[in-house]
CSV table of C-alpha atoms in Angstrom, one decimal:
chain,number,residue,atom,x,y,z
A,283,MET,CA,0.0,0.1,0.0
A,284,ASN,CA,1.5,3.3,-1.0
A,285,ARG,CA,1.6,6.0,1.7
A,286,VAL,CA,0.2,9.2,0.6
A,287,ASN,CA,2.6,12.4,1.3
A,288,TYR,CA,0.1,14.6,2.7
A,289,GLN,CA,2.3,17.5,3.2
A,290,LYS,CA,2.5,17.8,-0.7
A,291,GLU,CA,-1.0,17.3,-0.8
A,292,MET,CA,-1.6,20.4,1.7
A,293,GLU,CA,1.0,22.4,-0.5
A,294,LYS,CA,-1.1,21.8,-3.7
A,295,ILE,CA,-4.2,23.3,-2.1
A,296,MET,CA,-2.5,26.2,-0.7
A,297,GLU,CA,-0.9,27.0,-4.0
A,298,ARG,CA,-4.1,26.8,-5.8
A,299,HIS,CA,-5.8,29.1,-3.5
A,300,ALA,CA,-2.8,31.5,-3.8
A,301,ARG,CA,-2.7,31.7,-7.3
A,302,ALA,CA,-6.5,32.6,-7.3
A,303,GLY,CA,-5.9,35.3,-4.4
A,304,GLU,CA,-8.2,33.5,-2.1
A,305,VAL,CA,-7.9,33.3,1.9
A,306,PRO,CA,-10.0,30.3,2.7
A,307,ARG,CA,-11.4,29.9,6.3
A,308,LEU,CA,-10.0,27.0,8.1
A,309,LEU,CA,-11.2,25.5,11.2
A,310,LEU,CA,-8.1,24.2,13.0
A,311,HIS,CA,-8.8,21.5,15.8
A,312,SER,CA,-5.9,21.8,18.3
A,313,CYS,CA,-4.6,19.0,20.8
A,314,CYS,CA,-2.5,21.7,22.6
A,315,ALA,CA,-0.8,25.1,22.3
A,316,PRO,CA,2.8,23.5,21.7
A,317,CYS,CA,1.5,21.7,18.7
A,318,SER,CA,-0.5,24.8,17.3
A,319,SER,CA,2.6,26.9,17.1
A,320,ALA,CA,4.4,25.3,14.4
A,321,VAL,CA,1.0,24.3,12.7
A,322,LEU,CA,-0.2,28.1,12.9
A,323,GLU,CA,3.0,29.3,11.5
A,324,ARG,CA,2.7,27.3,8.5
A,325,LEU,CA,-1.0,27.7,8.0
A,326,ALA,CA,-1.7,31.3,8.8
A,327,PRO,CA,0.0,33.0,5.8
A,328,HIS,CA,-2.6,31.0,3.6
A,329,PHE,CA,-5.7,30.8,5.5
A,330,GLU,CA,-8.0,32.7,8.1
A,331,VAL,CA,-7.7,30.2,11.1
A,332,THR,CA,-10.0,29.5,13.9
A,333,VAL,CA,-8.5,27.5,16.5
A,334,LEU,CA,-10.8,24.9,18.1
A,335,TYR,CA,-9.6,23.8,21.4
A,336,TYR,CA,-11.9,20.5,22.0
A,337,ASN,CA,-10.3,17.9,24.0
A,338,PRO,CA,-12.6,16.2,26.3
A,339,ASN,CA,-10.1,13.4,26.7
A,340,ILE,CA,-7.8,15.4,28.9
A,341,TYR,CA,-7.6,14.6,32.7
A,342,PRO,CA,-8.0,16.1,35.3
A,343,GLU,CA,-10.4,19.1,34.6
A,344,GLU,CA,-7.6,21.2,36.3
A,345,GLU,CA,-5.1,20.2,33.6
A,346,TYR,CA,-7.8,20.7,30.8
A,347,ARG,CA,-8.4,24.4,31.9
A,348,TYR,CA,-4.7,25.0,32.2
A,349,ARG,CA,-4.0,23.9,28.6
A,350,ALA,CA,-7.0,25.6,27.4
A,351,ARG,CA,-5.8,29.1,28.6
A,352,GLU,CA,-2.3,28.4,27.4
A,353,GLN,CA,-3.8,27.7,24.0
A,354,GLU,CA,-5.7,30.9,24.1
A,355,ARG,CA,-2.9,32.8,25.3
A,356,PHE,CA,-0.7,31.7,22.3
A,357,VAL,CA,-3.3,32.6,19.8
A,358,GLU,CA,-3.4,36.0,21.4
A,359,ARG,CA,0.3,36.5,21.1
A,360,PHE,CA,0.8,34.9,17.7
A,361,PRO,CA,1.5,37.4,14.6
A,362,ALA,CA,-0.2,36.5,11.6
A,363,ALA,CA,-0.9,37.7,8.1
A,364,HIS,CA,-4.6,36.9,8.3
A,365,PRO,CA,-6.8,36.7,11.5
A,366,VAL,CA,-6.5,33.9,14.0
A,367,HIS,CA,-9.3,33.4,16.1
A,368,PHE,CA,-9.7,31.1,19.4
A,369,ARG,CA,-12.8,28.9,20.2
A,370,GLU,CA,-13.4,26.7,23.2
A,371,GLY,CA,-15.4,23.6,22.8
A,372,VAL,CA,-17.3,22.0,25.5
A,373,TYR,CA,-15.5,20.0,28.0
A,374,HIS,CA,-17.5,17.0,28.7
A,375,PRO,CA,-15.3,14.2,29.7
A,376,GLU,CA,-18.2,11.6,29.6
A,377,ASP,CA,-18.1,11.8,25.9
A,378,PHE,CA,-14.6,10.6,25.9
A,379,TYR,CA,-15.2,7.7,28.6
A,380,GLU,CA,-18.1,6.7,26.3
A,381,ILE,CA,-15.8,6.1,23.3
A,382,ALA,CA,-13.1,4.4,25.3
A,383,ARG,CA,-15.3,2.0,27.2
A,384,GLY,CA,-14.0,-1.6,26.5
A,385,TYR,CA,-10.6,-0.2,25.4
A,386,GLU,CA,-9.2,1.1,28.7
A,387,ALA,CA,-6.6,-1.3,29.0
A,388,GLU,CA,-5.1,-0.6,25.5
A,389,PRO,CA,-1.7,0.7,25.4
A,390,GLU,CA,-0.9,4.2,24.3
A,391,GLY,CA,-1.0,4.3,20.5
A,392,GLY,CA,-3.4,1.3,20.5
A,393,ALA,CA,-7.1,0.7,19.3
A,394,ARG,CA,-8.3,3.3,22.0
A,395,CYS,CA,-6.3,6.2,20.3
A,396,PRO,CA,-8.0,6.3,16.8
A,397,ARG,CA,-11.3,6.5,18.7
A,398,CYS,CA,-10.3,9.6,20.5
A,399,TYR,CA,-8.8,11.1,17.1
A,400,ARG,CA,-12.3,10.4,15.5
A,401,LEU,CA,-14.3,12.0,18.4
A,402,ARG,CA,-12.4,15.3,18.4
A,403,LEU,CA,-12.2,15.4,14.6
A,404,GLU,CA,-15.9,14.9,14.3
A,405,GLU,CA,-16.6,17.8,16.5
A,406,ALA,CA,-14.4,19.8,14.3
A,407,ALA,CA,-16.2,18.7,11.2
A,408,ARG,CA,-19.6,19.5,12.6
A,409,GLU,CA,-18.4,22.9,13.7
A,410,ALA,CA,-16.8,23.6,10.4
A,411,ARG,CA,-20.1,22.6,8.5
A,412,ASP,CA,-22.3,24.6,11.0
A,413,GLY,CA,-19.7,27.9,10.7
A,414,GLY,CA,-19.5,27.7,7.0
A,415,PHE,CA,-15.8,27.0,7.1
A,416,ASP,CA,-14.1,26.0,3.7
A,417,TYR,CA,-11.7,23.4,5.5
A,418,PHE,CA,-11.4,21.6,8.8
A,419,THR,CA,-8.0,19.8,9.9
A,420,THR,CA,-6.2,19.0,13.1
A,421,THR,CA,-2.7,19.6,14.8
A,422,LEU,CA,-2.5,15.9,15.8
A,423,SER,CA,-0.5,14.9,13.0
A,424,LEU,CA,2.7,17.0,14.0
A,425,SER,CA,3.3,14.5,16.8
A,426,PRO,CA,5.8,11.8,15.9
A,427,LEU,CA,3.5,9.3,17.6
A,428,LYS,CA,0.7,10.0,15.5
A,429,ASP,CA,-0.2,8.3,12.3
A,430,ALA,CA,-0.9,10.8,9.6
A,431,GLN,CA,-2.4,8.1,7.3
A,432,ALA,CA,-4.9,7.1,10.0
A,433,LEU,CA,-5.7,10.8,10.9
A,434,ASN,CA,-6.3,11.6,7.3
A,435,ALA,CA,-8.4,8.8,6.5
A,436,ILE,CA,-10.7,9.6,9.5
A,437,GLY,CA,-10.7,13.3,8.1
A,438,ALA,CA,-11.8,12.3,4.6
A,439,GLU,CA,-14.5,10.0,6.0
A,440,LEU,CA,-15.9,12.9,8.1
A,441,ALA,CA,-15.5,15.5,5.2
A,442,GLU,CA,-18.1,13.3,3.2
A,443,MET,CA,-20.3,12.8,6.0
A,444,TYR,CA,-20.7,16.4,7.0
A,445,ARG,CA,-20.1,17.9,3.4
A,446,VAL,CA,-17.0,20.2,4.3
A,447,SER,CA,-13.6,19.7,3.0
A,448,TYR,CA,-10.8,18.4,5.0
A,449,LEU,CA,-7.2,19.9,4.6
A,450,PHE,CA,-5.1,16.8,4.1
A,451,SER,CA,-1.9,17.4,6.1
A,452,ASP,CA,1.1,15.9,7.9
A,453,PHE,CA,2.7,18.6,10.2
A,454,LYS,CA,5.5,16.6,11.4
A,455,LYS,CA,7.0,16.9,7.7
A,456,LYS,CA,9.6,19.4,7.1
A,457,ASP,CA,10.8,19.2,10.8
A,458,GLY,CA,7.4,20.5,12.2
A,459,TYR,CA,7.7,18.8,15.6
A,460,ARG,CA,11.3,20.3,16.1
A,461,ARG,CA,10.0,23.7,15.1
A,462,SER,CA,7.1,23.3,17.7
A,463,VAL,CA,9.9,22.8,20.4
A,464,GLU,CA,11.7,26.0,19.2
A,465,LEU,CA,8.5,28.1,19.3
A,466,SER,CA,7.4,26.5,22.7
A,467,ALA,CA,10.9,28.0,24.2
A,468,GLU,CA,10.5,31.3,22.4
A,469,TYR,CA,7.0,31.9,23.9
A,470,GLY,CA,7.9,30.3,27.3
A,471,MET,CA,5.1,27.8,26.6
A,472,TYR,CA,3.9,25.1,28.8
A,473,ARG,CA,4.7,21.7,27.4
A,474,GLN,CA,2.6,18.9,29.0
A,475,ASN,CA,4.5,15.7,29.8
A,476,TYR,CA,1.6,13.1,29.1
A,477,CYS,CA,-0.8,12.9,26.3
A,478,GLY,CA,-4.0,14.0,28.1
A,479,CYS,CA,-6.1,11.2,29.1
A,480,VAL,CA,-6.3,9.5,32.3
A,481,TYR,CA,-4.9,6.1,30.6
A,482,SER,CA,-1.9,8.0,29.3
A,483,LEU,CA,-1.4,9.5,32.9
A,484,ARG,CA,-1.4,6.2,34.5
A,485,ARG,CA,1.1,4.8,32.0
A,486,ASP,CA,3.6,7.6,32.4
A,487,PHE,CA,3.2,8.0,36.2
A,488,VAL,CA,3.7,11.8,35.7
A,489,LYS,CA,1.9,14.6,37.7
A,490,PRO,CA,-0.5,16.9,35.8
A,491,GLY,CA,0.8,20.5,35.3
A,492,SER,CA,4.6,19.5,35.8
A,493,GLN,CA,7.0,20.9,33.2
A,494,ASP,CA,10.1,18.6,34.4
A,495,HIS,CA,10.5,17.1,30.9
A,496,GLU,CA,9.4,17.0,27.3
A,497,ALA,CA,5.9,15.8,26.3
A,498,SER,CA,5.9,12.1,25.9
A,499,ALA,CA,2.9,12.1,23.5
A,500,LEU,CA,1.6,15.2,22.4
């Protein structure tokens, strides 16, 4: 099976709009402020971006609130050629526990994770459709631990379901993750040290809110 280079697919889309003098509206689901940094740097010259912070998987609520405010703070500070907006989704962790039921014992990166990706991407697709956006996408592919092929397959399926275009992407390409680390340092950004859900917290045995080491699974 041939793997698609989604970075090149995204560049084709951006080039097409640039030639037409268009600035499409993009709803960007963000998993966290650090990941959004390098992604926004790449997208903001080409789109009017609304960052949707929707992550009901994050545990505990205190950690969720801290990450949400960090995301909002970064959006406010980030210089962009076109407007960048912030939108916070509803924090309803029961939605995550519902899709995780029966998969609690799965290892990090196992069968539970794609279900979580879909939960968050579907909310983004719904918001993009209702808000009249031209595209939706997610920062999740920036992490070296996230499978861009799987993420884009979910995005394509939801695009058809909700009738709104998905921006195919693989933000880890062209040193995206390394750039996010650089920008995090530049902005004095909080970099979480576990993915977010209670199951990844149990795996890593780390304390929420600690900044002692790099994120293990953004």
